[in-house]
Tab-separated table of C-alpha atoms in Angstrom:
chain	number	residue	atom	x	y	z
F	621	MET	CA	22.440	-55.956	52.549
F	622	ARG	CA	20.796	-56.677	49.201
F	623	PHE	CA	17.933	-58.926	48.105
F	624	GLU	CA	18.544	-59.741	44.436
F	625	LEU	CA	15.685	-61.488	42.631
F	626	ASP	CA	14.368	-62.616	39.273
F	627	TRP	CA	10.669	-63.453	38.993
F	628	GLU	CA	9.766	-66.946	37.850
F	629	SER	CA	6.550	-68.637	36.756
F	630	VAL	CA	5.939	-71.844	38.732
F	631	SER	CA	2.737	-73.844	38.423
F	632	GLY	CA	0.900	-75.798	41.076
F	633	SER	CA	1.285	-73.382	43.994
F	634	ARG	CA	-1.349	-73.245	46.699
F	635	GLY	CA	-2.692	-69.727	47.123
F	636	ASP	CA	-2.569	-66.740	44.813
F	637	GLU	CA	0.062	-64.961	46.971
F	638	LEU	CA	2.517	-67.819	46.482
F	639	ALA	CA	1.806	-68.344	42.792
F	640	ALA	CA	2.396	-64.661	42.056
F	641	THR	CA	5.721	-64.291	43.855
F	642	TRP	CA	7.988	-67.162	42.861
F	643	ALA	CA	11.510	-65.871	42.270
F	644	ARG	CA	15.171	-66.766	42.258
F	645	LEU	CA	16.477	-65.011	45.377
F	646	ALA	CA	20.070	-64.222	46.312
F	647	ILE	CA	20.830	-62.469	49.609
F	648	ARG	CA	24.126	-60.532	49.630
F	649	VAL	CA	25.824	-59.015	52.651
F	650	GLY	CA	28.854	-57.052	51.531
F	651	ASP	CA	30.857	-59.412	49.349
F	652	ALA	CA	29.303	-62.527	50.900
F	653	THR	CA	26.351	-64.504	49.545
F	654	VAL	CA	24.147	-65.783	52.356
F	655	THR	CA	22.091	-67.949	49.987
F	656	SER	CA	25.025	-69.992	48.625
F	657	VAL	CA	23.689	-73.541	48.503
F	658	ASN	CA	24.858	-77.021	47.694
F	659	ASP	CA	22.146	-78.823	45.715
F	660	TYR	CA	22.555	-82.444	46.744
F	661	ARG	CA	20.175	-83.640	44.024
F	662	SER	CA	22.117	-82.138	41.099
F	663	ARG	CA	25.472	-81.990	42.920
F	664	ALA	CA	25.756	-78.350	41.917
F	665	LEU	CA	26.592	-75.162	43.778
F	666	ARG	CA	24.550	-72.012	43.221
F	667	ASP	CA	24.118	-68.607	44.795
F	668	HIS	CA	20.321	-68.481	44.987
F	669	VAL	CA	17.185	-70.298	46.062
F	670	LEU	CA	13.919	-70.649	44.149
F	671	ILE	CA	11.048	-69.757	46.491
F	672	PRO	CA	7.848	-67.700	46.625
F	673	LEU	CA	8.773	-64.376	48.252
F	674	TYR	CA	5.400	-63.707	49.847
F	675	PRO	CA	6.143	-65.666	53.078
F	676	LEU	CA	9.475	-63.883	53.503
F	677	ALA	CA	7.974	-60.437	52.905
F	678	GLU	CA	5.099	-61.165	55.285
F	679	TRP	CA	7.517	-62.397	57.981
F	680	LEU	CA	9.611	-59.233	57.642
F	681	ALA	CA	6.501	-57.050	57.908
F	682	THR	CA	4.977	-58.863	60.889
F	683	HIS	CA	8.334	-58.712	62.722
F	684	TRP	CA	9.195	-55.215	61.483
F	685	TRP	CA	9.514	-53.378	64.804
F	686	LEU	CA	11.184	-56.337	66.532
F	687	LEU	CA	13.792	-56.830	63.802
F	688	LEU	CA	14.779	-53.173	63.961
F	689	TYR	CA	14.627	-52.478	67.696
F	690	GLU	CA	14.720	-55.593	69.928
F	691	VAL	CA	18.318	-56.105	71.071
F	692	PRO	CA	19.597	-59.425	72.478
F	693	THR	CA	18.709	-59.267	76.182
F	694	PRO	CA	19.568	-61.728	78.962
F	695	GLY	CA	16.562	-63.820	79.972
F	696	ARG	CA	14.351	-63.053	76.955
F	697	GLU	CA	12.574	-66.122	75.614
F	698	ASP	CA	12.246	-67.028	71.907
F	699	TYR	CA	14.536	-64.219	70.710
F	700	GLU	CA	15.919	-66.390	67.901
F	701	ARG	CA	12.403	-67.242	66.715
F	702	ARG	CA	11.667	-63.533	66.293
F	703	HIS	CA	14.987	-62.730	64.633
F	704	ASN	CA	16.068	-65.609	62.407
F	705	LEU	CA	14.939	-65.888	58.783
F	706	ARG	CA	14.634	-69.653	58.987
F	707	PHE	CA	11.522	-69.224	61.157
F	708	GLY	CA	9.819	-67.459	58.249
F	709	ARG	CA	10.333	-70.389	55.849
F	710	GLU	CA	6.814	-71.842	55.856
F	711	GLY	CA	8.311	-74.972	54.290
F	712	PHE	CA	10.469	-73.171	51.730
F	713	ALA	CA	14.251	-72.760	51.644
F	714	LEU	CA	15.570	-69.791	53.630
F	715	PRO	CA	18.998	-69.541	55.278
F	716	ASP	CA	19.880	-69.565	58.975
F	717	LEU	CA	20.318	-65.773	59.152
F	718	SER	CA	19.968	-63.958	62.485
F	719	ILE	CA	19.171	-60.244	62.538
F	720	GLU	CA	20.249	-58.672	65.832
F	721	PRO	CA	19.905	-54.902	66.279
F	722	SER	CA	22.207	-53.199	68.793
F	723	GLY	CA	21.231	-49.540	68.555
F	724	GLU	CA	22.875	-47.629	65.732
F	725	ARG	CA	23.906	-50.868	64.029
F	726	THR	CA	22.503	-54.310	63.243
F	727	SER	CA	24.507	-57.521	63.393
F	728	LEU	CA	23.803	-60.112	60.694
F	729	LYS	CA	24.991	-63.641	61.503
F	730	TRP	CA	24.561	-66.590	59.176
F	731	ARG	CA	25.560	-70.227	59.566
F	732	ALA	CA	25.729	-73.361	57.441
F	733	PHE	CA	22.319	-75.018	57.500
F	734	ASP	CA	21.046	-78.260	55.940
F	735	LEU	CA	17.486	-78.785	54.698
F	736	PRO	CA	17.303	-82.561	54.122
F	737	ASP	CA	13.703	-82.476	52.843
F	738	ALA	CA	14.682	-79.974	50.134
F	739	ARG	CA	17.967	-81.840	49.540
F	740	ILE	CA	20.015	-78.673	49.770
F	741	GLY	CA	22.417	-77.178	52.287
F	742	PHE	CA	23.333	-73.556	52.834
F	743	THR	CA	27.124	-73.462	52.878
F	744	GLY	CA	28.080	-69.969	54.003
F	745	ALA	CA	28.869	-68.608	57.438
F	746	GLY	CA	29.760	-65.116	58.569
F	747	THR	CA	29.016	-62.033	60.609
F	748	CYS	CA	28.624	-58.448	59.466
F	749	ASN	CA	27.656	-55.258	61.312
F	750	LEU	CA	25.638	-52.804	59.228
F	751	GLU	CA	24.045	-49.455	59.906
F	752	LEU	CA	20.449	-49.793	61.052
F	753	GLU	CA	19.105	-47.461	58.390
F	754	GLY	CA	20.608	-49.530	55.571
F	755	VAL	CA	19.028	-52.725	56.920
F	756	ARG	CA	15.684	-50.977	57.327
F	757	GLN	CA	15.780	-49.799	53.731
F	758	SER	CA	16.674	-53.265	52.416
F	759	PHE	CA	13.697	-54.806	54.217
F	760	ALA	CA	11.364	-52.063	53.018
F	761	ASP	CA	12.559	-52.434	49.422
F	762	LEU	CA	11.860	-56.181	49.419
F	763	ILE	CA	8.408	-55.762	50.961
F	764	GLU	CA	7.449	-53.058	48.476
F	765	THR	CA	8.831	-55.071	45.551
F	766	VAL	CA	6.669	-58.036	46.563
F	767	LEU	CA	3.614	-55.798	46.992
F	768	ALA	CA	4.170	-54.312	43.544
F	769	ARG	CA	4.364	-57.824	42.091
F	770	LEU	CA	1.110	-58.821	43.823
F	771	ASP	CA	-0.645	-55.748	42.466
F	772	GLN	CA	0.712	-56.416	38.990
F	773	GLN	CA	-0.613	-59.992	39.158
F	774	GLY	CA	-4.039	-58.843	40.402
F	775	VAL	CA	-3.592	-60.165	43.954
F	776	ALA	CA	-4.899	-57.420	46.234
F	777	GLU	CA	-5.943	-56.918	49.869
F	778	THR	CA	-3.566	-59.512	51.288
F	779	TYR	CA	-2.463	-59.621	54.907
F	780	LEU	CA	0.864	-58.168	53.774
F	781	HIS	CA	-0.921	-55.166	52.219
F	782	ARG	CA	-2.729	-54.467	55.493
F	783	GLU	CA	0.293	-54.993	57.714
F	784	TRP	CA	2.534	-52.746	55.653
F	785	GLN	CA	-0.123	-50.060	55.467
F	786	ALA	CA	-0.395	-50.064	59.283
F	787	ILE	CA	3.379	-49.687	59.608
F	788	GLN	CA	3.633	-46.938	57.002
F	789	SER	CA	0.713	-44.942	58.401
F	790	ALA	CA	1.883	-44.956	62.040
F	791	ASP	CA	2.167	-41.394	63.343
F	792	GLU	CA	4.923	-40.236	65.707
F	793	ASP	CA	3.181	-41.361	68.899
F	794	GLU	CA	2.145	-44.724	67.427
F	795	ALA	CA	5.669	-45.375	66.173
F	796	ALA	CA	7.139	-44.490	69.591
F	797	PHE	CA	4.788	-46.993	71.244
F	798	CYS	CA	5.612	-49.702	68.685
F	799	ILE	CA	9.345	-49.172	69.232
F	800	ALA	CA	8.980	-49.324	73.032
F	801	ALA	CA	6.925	-52.523	72.808
F	802	ALA	CA	9.444	-54.079	70.425
F	803	ARG	CA	12.328	-53.244	72.754
F	804	LEU	CA	10.444	-55.274	75.382
F	805	GLY	CA	10.212	-58.208	72.964
F	806	GLN	CA	6.485	-57.672	72.328
F	807	ASP	CA	4.528	-57.494	69.077
F	808	PRO	CA	2.970	-54.007	69.274
F	809	TYR	CA	-0.053	-55.107	67.209
F	810	ALA	CA	-0.863	-58.101	69.419
F	811	ILE	CA	-0.272	-56.600	72.845
F	812	GLU	CA	-2.869	-56.841	75.629
F	813	GLN	CA	-4.367	-53.676	77.114
F	814	PRO	CA	-2.820	-53.950	80.628
F	815	LEU	CA	0.695	-54.193	79.208
F	816	SER	CA	-0.048	-51.459	76.681
F	817	GLN	CA	-1.029	-49.141	79.517
F	818	ALA	CA	2.009	-50.183	81.573
F	819	ILE	CA	4.322	-49.229	78.696
F	820	VAL	CA	2.721	-45.785	78.442
F	821	THR	CA	2.891	-45.302	82.222
F	822	ALA	CA	6.556	-46.284	82.383
F	823	ALA	CA	7.427	-43.980	79.488
F	824	ASN	CA	5.688	-41.064	81.183
F	825	ARG	CA	7.688	-41.633	84.382
F	826	LEU	CA	11.120	-41.575	82.720
F	827	PRO	CA	13.178	-38.927	80.911
F	828	ALA	CA	12.888	-39.392	77.152
F	829	HIS	CA	16.624	-39.976	76.746
F	830	TRP	CA	16.518	-42.927	79.210
F	831	GLN	CA	13.647	-44.761	77.588
F	832	GLU	CA	15.596	-46.613	74.904
F	833	GLU	CA	18.012	-48.275	77.334
F	834	PHE	CA	15.255	-48.851	79.902
F	835	PHE	CA	12.911	-50.689	77.532
F	836	ASN	CA	15.852	-52.691	76.130
F	837	ILE	CA	16.411	-54.334	79.516
F	838	ALA	CA	13.021	-54.120	81.243
F	839	ASP	CA	10.795	-57.083	82.049
F	840	ALA	CA	7.296	-56.747	80.577
F	841	ARG	CA	5.825	-58.384	83.703
F	842	THR	CA	7.195	-55.766	86.119
F	843	ILE	CA	7.793	-52.741	83.960
F	844	GLU	CA	5.953	-50.188	86.111
F	845	GLU	CA	7.786	-51.293	89.257
F	846	GLN	CA	11.091	-51.071	87.398
F	847	ALA	CA	10.335	-47.536	86.226
F	848	THR	CA	9.569	-46.579	89.831
F	849	LEU	CA	12.918	-48.016	90.993
F	850	VAL	CA	14.773	-46.044	88.332
F	851	ASN	CA	13.147	-42.830	89.515
F	852	GLU	CA	14.007	-43.638	93.127
F	853	ALA	CA	17.620	-44.228	92.114
F	854	ARG	CA	17.652	-40.996	90.165
F	855	ALA	CA	16.373	-39.000	93.153
F	856	LEU	CA	18.997	-40.566	95.419
F	857	ALA	CA	21.768	-39.904	92.902
F	858	MET	CA	20.967	-36.205	92.707
F	859	GLY	CA	22.042	-35.914	96.323
F	860	THR	CA	25.627	-36.656	95.236
F	861	ALA	CA	25.812	-34.067	92.452
F	862	GLY	CA	27.901	-31.527	94.330
F	863	GLN	CA	30.575	-34.150	95.035
F	864	PHE	CA	31.745	-34.434	91.410
F	865	GLU	CA	32.208	-30.831	90.215
F	866	SER	CA	35.845	-31.542	89.363
F	867	LEU	CA	34.655	-33.641	86.410
F	868	VAL	CA	32.968	-30.697	84.655
F	869	GLU	CA	36.268	-29.482	83.205
F	870	LEU	CA	37.174	-32.991	82.059
F	871	ARG	CA	33.869	-33.213	80.182
F	872	ALA	CA	34.576	-29.950	78.366
F	873	GLU	CA	37.972	-31.296	77.250
F	874	THR	CA	36.783	-34.745	76.126
F	875	GLU	CA	36.020	-35.504	72.476
F	876	LYS	CA	32.400	-36.503	71.948
F	877	ILE	CA	31.613	-39.841	70.325
F	878	HIS	CA	30.742	-40.590	66.706
F	879	PRO	CA	28.063	-43.324	66.702
F	880	LYS	CA	29.095	-44.850	63.369
F	881	ARG	CA	32.449	-46.131	64.650
F	882	ALA	CA	32.863	-49.553	66.288
F	883	PRO	CA	31.603	-49.035	69.851
F	884	TRP	CA	34.408	-50.880	71.667
F	885	ASP	CA	37.070	-48.967	69.714
F	886	GLN	CA	35.463	-45.705	70.805
F	887	GLY	CA	35.489	-46.780	74.439
F	888	TYR	CA	39.135	-47.843	74.289
F	889	ARG	CA	40.210	-44.611	72.607
F	890	VAL	CA	38.480	-42.346	75.123
F	891	ALA	CA	39.979	-44.326	78.031
F	892	ARG	CA	43.527	-43.985	76.658
F	893	THR	CA	43.056	-40.288	75.975
F	894	LEU	CA	41.746	-39.681	79.498
F	895	ARG	CA	44.660	-41.587	81.028
F	896	GLN	CA	47.095	-39.437	79.055
F	897	ARG	CA	45.338	-36.269	80.156
F	898	LEU	CA	45.527	-37.379	83.796
F	899	GLY	CA	49.196	-38.355	83.443
F	900	LEU	CA	48.539	-41.997	84.250
F	901	ALA	CA	50.005	-43.798	81.220
F	902	ALA	CA	49.375	-47.505	82.003
F	903	GLU	CA	49.641	-47.051	85.787
F	904	PRO	CA	47.172	-49.232	87.731
F	905	LEU	CA	44.338	-47.662	89.723
F	906	GLY	CA	44.088	-50.638	92.011
F	907	ASN	CA	41.788	-49.301	94.718
F	908	ASP	CA	39.245	-46.586	95.428
F	909	ALA	CA	41.831	-44.230	96.866
F	910	GLU	CA	43.954	-44.296	93.700
F	911	LEU	CA	40.936	-43.921	91.399
F	912	THR	CA	39.364	-41.035	93.306
F	913	ALA	CA	42.722	-39.263	93.678
F	914	ALA	CA	43.348	-39.463	89.925
F	915	LEU	CA	39.926	-37.976	89.143
F	916	LYS	CA	39.914	-35.585	92.152
F	917	ILE	CA	36.570	-36.895	93.404
F	918	PRO	CA	35.385	-38.179	96.803
F	919	SER	CA	34.850	-41.768	97.904
F	920	LEU	CA	32.661	-43.893	95.658
F	921	GLY	CA	30.662	-44.883	98.725
F	922	TYR	CA	28.343	-42.000	97.853
F	923	THR	CA	27.258	-43.757	94.671
F	924	ARG	CA	25.620	-46.969	95.951
F	925	PHE	CA	21.922	-47.832	95.608
F	926	GLY	CA	21.069	-50.761	97.861
F	927	GLU	CA	17.799	-51.942	96.288
F	928	PRO	CA	18.445	-55.629	95.386
F	929	GLY	CA	15.452	-55.747	93.038
F	930	ALA	CA	17.247	-53.417	90.601
F	931	ARG	CA	20.556	-55.288	90.598
F	932	ARG	CA	19.566	-57.921	88.020
F	933	TRP	CA	18.884	-55.460	85.209
F	934	LEU	CA	20.203	-51.989	86.148
F	935	ASP	CA	23.945	-51.504	86.692
F	936	GLY	CA	23.893	-47.768	87.338
F	937	LEU	CA	23.070	-44.287	86.137
F	938	VAL	CA	24.544	-40.855	85.646
F	939	GLU	CA	22.444	-37.696	85.900
F	940	CYS	CA	23.459	-34.098	85.561
F	941	ALA	CA	22.320	-31.143	87.680
F	942	ASP	CA	22.429	-27.779	85.930
F	943	ASP	CA	24.832	-26.042	88.297
F	944	GLU	CA	26.375	-28.826	90.379
F	945	GLY	CA	27.976	-31.248	87.938
F	946	PRO	CA	27.193	-34.949	87.468
F	947	ALA	CA	25.592	-37.381	89.896
F	948	PHE	CA	26.369	-41.125	89.848
F	949	LEU	CA	24.675	-44.193	91.260
F	950	THR	CA	25.247	-47.928	90.962
F	951	THR	CA	23.263	-50.927	92.144
F	952	LYS	CA	26.461	-52.938	92.667
F	953	SER	CA	27.737	-53.844	96.116
F	954	TRP	CA	31.267	-55.262	95.732
F	955	ASP	CA	34.055	-52.680	95.454
F	956	GLN	CA	35.320	-54.027	92.117
F	957	GLN	CA	31.832	-53.859	90.626
F	958	VAL	CA	31.194	-50.371	92.007
F	959	ARG	CA	34.399	-49.022	90.432
F	960	PHE	CA	33.591	-50.605	87.075
F	961	ALA	CA	29.985	-49.346	87.120
F	962	PHE	CA	31.121	-45.848	88.124
F	963	CYS	CA	33.552	-45.741	85.199
F	964	ARG	CA	30.785	-46.754	82.799
F	965	GLY	CA	28.731	-43.809	84.009
F	966	LEU	CA	31.815	-41.575	83.804
F	967	PHE	CA	32.177	-42.415	80.110
F	968	GLU	CA	28.581	-41.404	79.452
F	969	TYR	CA	29.036	-38.114	81.311
F	970	LEU	CA	32.248	-37.252	79.472
F	971	THR	CA	31.188	-38.179	75.938
F	972	VAL	CA	27.438	-37.665	75.435
F	973	PRO	CA	27.143	-34.522	73.280
F	974	ASP	CA	23.833	-33.145	74.537
F	975	THR	CA	22.338	-34.325	77.824
F	976	PRO	CA	25.062	-36.074	79.886
F	977	SER	CA	22.557	-38.422	81.477
F	978	ALA	CA	22.201	-42.173	80.931
F	979	LEU	CA	21.390	-45.614	82.296
F	980	THR	CA	24.038	-48.328	82.284
F	981	THR	CA	22.638	-51.845	81.970
F	982	ALA	CA	23.465	-55.435	81.014
F	983	ALA	CA	22.070	-54.984	77.481
F	984	ARG	CA	24.364	-55.597	74.508
F	985	THR	CA	23.629	-52.332	72.746
F	986	ASP	CA	26.259	-50.196	71.038
F	987	ARG	CA	25.976	-47.685	73.856
F	988	GLN	CA	26.532	-50.252	76.604
F	989	GLN	CA	29.410	-51.863	74.694
F	990	ARG	CA	31.083	-48.451	74.463
F	991	ASN	CA	30.891	-47.692	78.162
F	992	ARG	CA	31.939	-51.231	79.157
F	993	ALA	CA	34.981	-51.024	76.856
F	994	PHE	CA	35.918	-47.636	78.352
F	995	ALA	CA	35.674	-48.917	81.922
F	996	ALA	CA	37.750	-52.003	81.085
F	997	GLU	CA	40.530	-50.040	79.365
F	998	PHE	CA	40.568	-47.261	81.976
F	999	LEU	CA	40.837	-49.694	84.910
F	1000	ALA	CA	42.770	-52.545	83.233
F	1001	PRO	CA	44.888	-50.998	80.448
F	1002	ALA	CA	45.829	-53.369	77.658
F	1003	ASP	CA	49.394	-52.001	77.682
F	1004	TRP	CA	49.780	-52.928	81.365
F	1005	LEU	CA	48.582	-56.467	80.684
F	1006	ARG	CA	50.716	-56.772	77.560
F	1007	GLY	CA	53.830	-56.071	79.617
F	1008	ARG	CA	53.072	-58.970	81.968
F	1009	ILE	CA	52.076	-61.711	79.532
F	1010	VAL	CA	54.839	-64.178	78.741
F	1011	GLY	CA	54.288	-66.411	75.727
F	1012	THR	CA	50.968	-66.963	73.982
F	1013	TRP	CA	48.805	-68.238	76.877
F	1014	ALA	CA	47.439	-66.563	80.003
F	1015	SER	CA	46.592	-68.916	82.873
F	1016	ALA	CA	43.692	-68.566	85.278
F	1017	ASP	CA	46.107	-68.009	88.198
F	1018	GLU	CA	47.870	-65.222	86.309
F	1019	MET	CA	44.608	-63.513	85.445
F	1020	ASP	CA	43.459	-63.692	89.080
F	1021	ASP	CA	46.725	-62.096	90.190
F	1022	TRP	CA	46.510	-59.305	87.613
F	1023	ALA	CA	42.877	-58.651	88.490
F	1024	ALA	CA	43.804	-58.197	92.147
F	1025	LYS	CA	46.568	-55.716	91.276
F	1026	LEU	CA	44.221	-53.732	88.995
F	1027	GLY	CA	41.239	-53.802	91.359
F	1028	VAL	CA	38.907	-55.403	88.797
F	1029	SER	CA	37.255	-58.783	88.364
F	1030	GLU	CA	39.002	-61.681	86.663
F	1031	GLU	CA	36.323	-61.439	83.929
F	1032	VAL	CA	37.451	-57.903	83.037
F	1033	VAL	CA	41.062	-59.069	82.685
F	1034	ARG	CA	39.993	-62.081	80.621
F	1035	ARG	CA	37.974	-59.933	78.222
F	1036	GLN	CA	40.753	-57.378	77.861
F	1037	ILE	CA	43.176	-60.139	76.907
F	1038	GLN	CA	40.675	-61.647	74.461
F	1039	ASN	CA	39.482	-58.421	72.853
F	1040	HIS	CA	42.985	-56.993	72.395
F	1041	ARG	CA	44.307	-60.367	71.191
F	1042	LEU	CA	47.072	-60.299	73.809
F	1043	ALA	CA	47.133	-64.063	74.414
F	1044	PHE	CA	45.024	-67.208	74.247
F	1045	VAL	CA	42.717	-67.883	77.181
F	1046	GLU	CA	40.109	-70.539	77.767
F	1047	GLY	CA	36.621	-69.751	76.399
F	1048	MET	CA	37.646	-67.059	73.928
F	1049	GLY	CA	34.569	-64.911	73.143
F	1050	ASP	CA	33.559	-61.689	71.460
F	1051	CYS	CA	33.937	-58.008	72.321
F	1052	TRP	CA	32.128	-56.029	74.974
């Protein structure tokens, strides 16, 4: 992602910050130009907009932690307002560009967008996934370029100066708090004391390596209660650790993940490799007996956590005892859901390089997309589905039938068909 600019002198601006920072701005993402516009007044196409950059730089700084760390989360209000450039316009022309972090990567999505008052329309549309660090550096470069311009023009002690100084001077503990607050969808510099204390309390109750996924999905109103439920689930799970010792050898033989690859591709690849190792090919594992026999583990009935309050946001967890192998727990109650949630935890146990311990949730992070893709491919292999699809369409009745044979939900079958481009189905969507 690149912000390309040429400073301009424009008279009549209100405020010194605006007058000092007028520029021709082009935003590039890979080979695409997000700021391609159709100027209805001159009937010309161009690749840039003419705007003061101070409002954009200030918006990036005031949303810094949120733009880098708040992932799209079910039920969160005003996410788009915190993550779309058009909400930083302040009356000037900025594109409809959403910035959606997902863990190691950030998804940039832009759409065609008309501004009738300015008599222009942004014409481009696209999606691109970039590494988080590259996006962070692009934002920082623009902010610092604008600050340098303000200093050069004798405009000092602006709100942007103060905000950026606070971000840059944050020590390790302050940065950790800001990141946790942002994952909750909160501005860390405008947070009230009770919630601030609740964040600290929840963090102190949880293992450090669970905090990222926990704060991604937690509700700011009930965060302490949610942390307590996670610890209760963890304690219950540890009682199952001795039941899964047969998986220790599988973990030692499984390739660990590389976070820079597409998460769903990683999940698919590990699932296919594990099936080959177990001698399953594309054979269905249509019930608990077949799944547990293939993995040489006991009934999945050991893995259930019956607290309904956790079911809306926590799907399951995997923990590891030093000498007894992994422990699994899921909040799900239906057999199909339990099997899918168990397999998500299995992926984390097999592939995490250091501590094989994780939460599985409904969040759309890279990590959760990986383990969902693994569970889908392990339980509903694309090759098995491919051999049963006739023509270019899969009907709802067919998908229900295949789901029953595979022991998964119809939604898992639908997504496998969509994501592997096996056939057309109604409501085609995106990957895990």
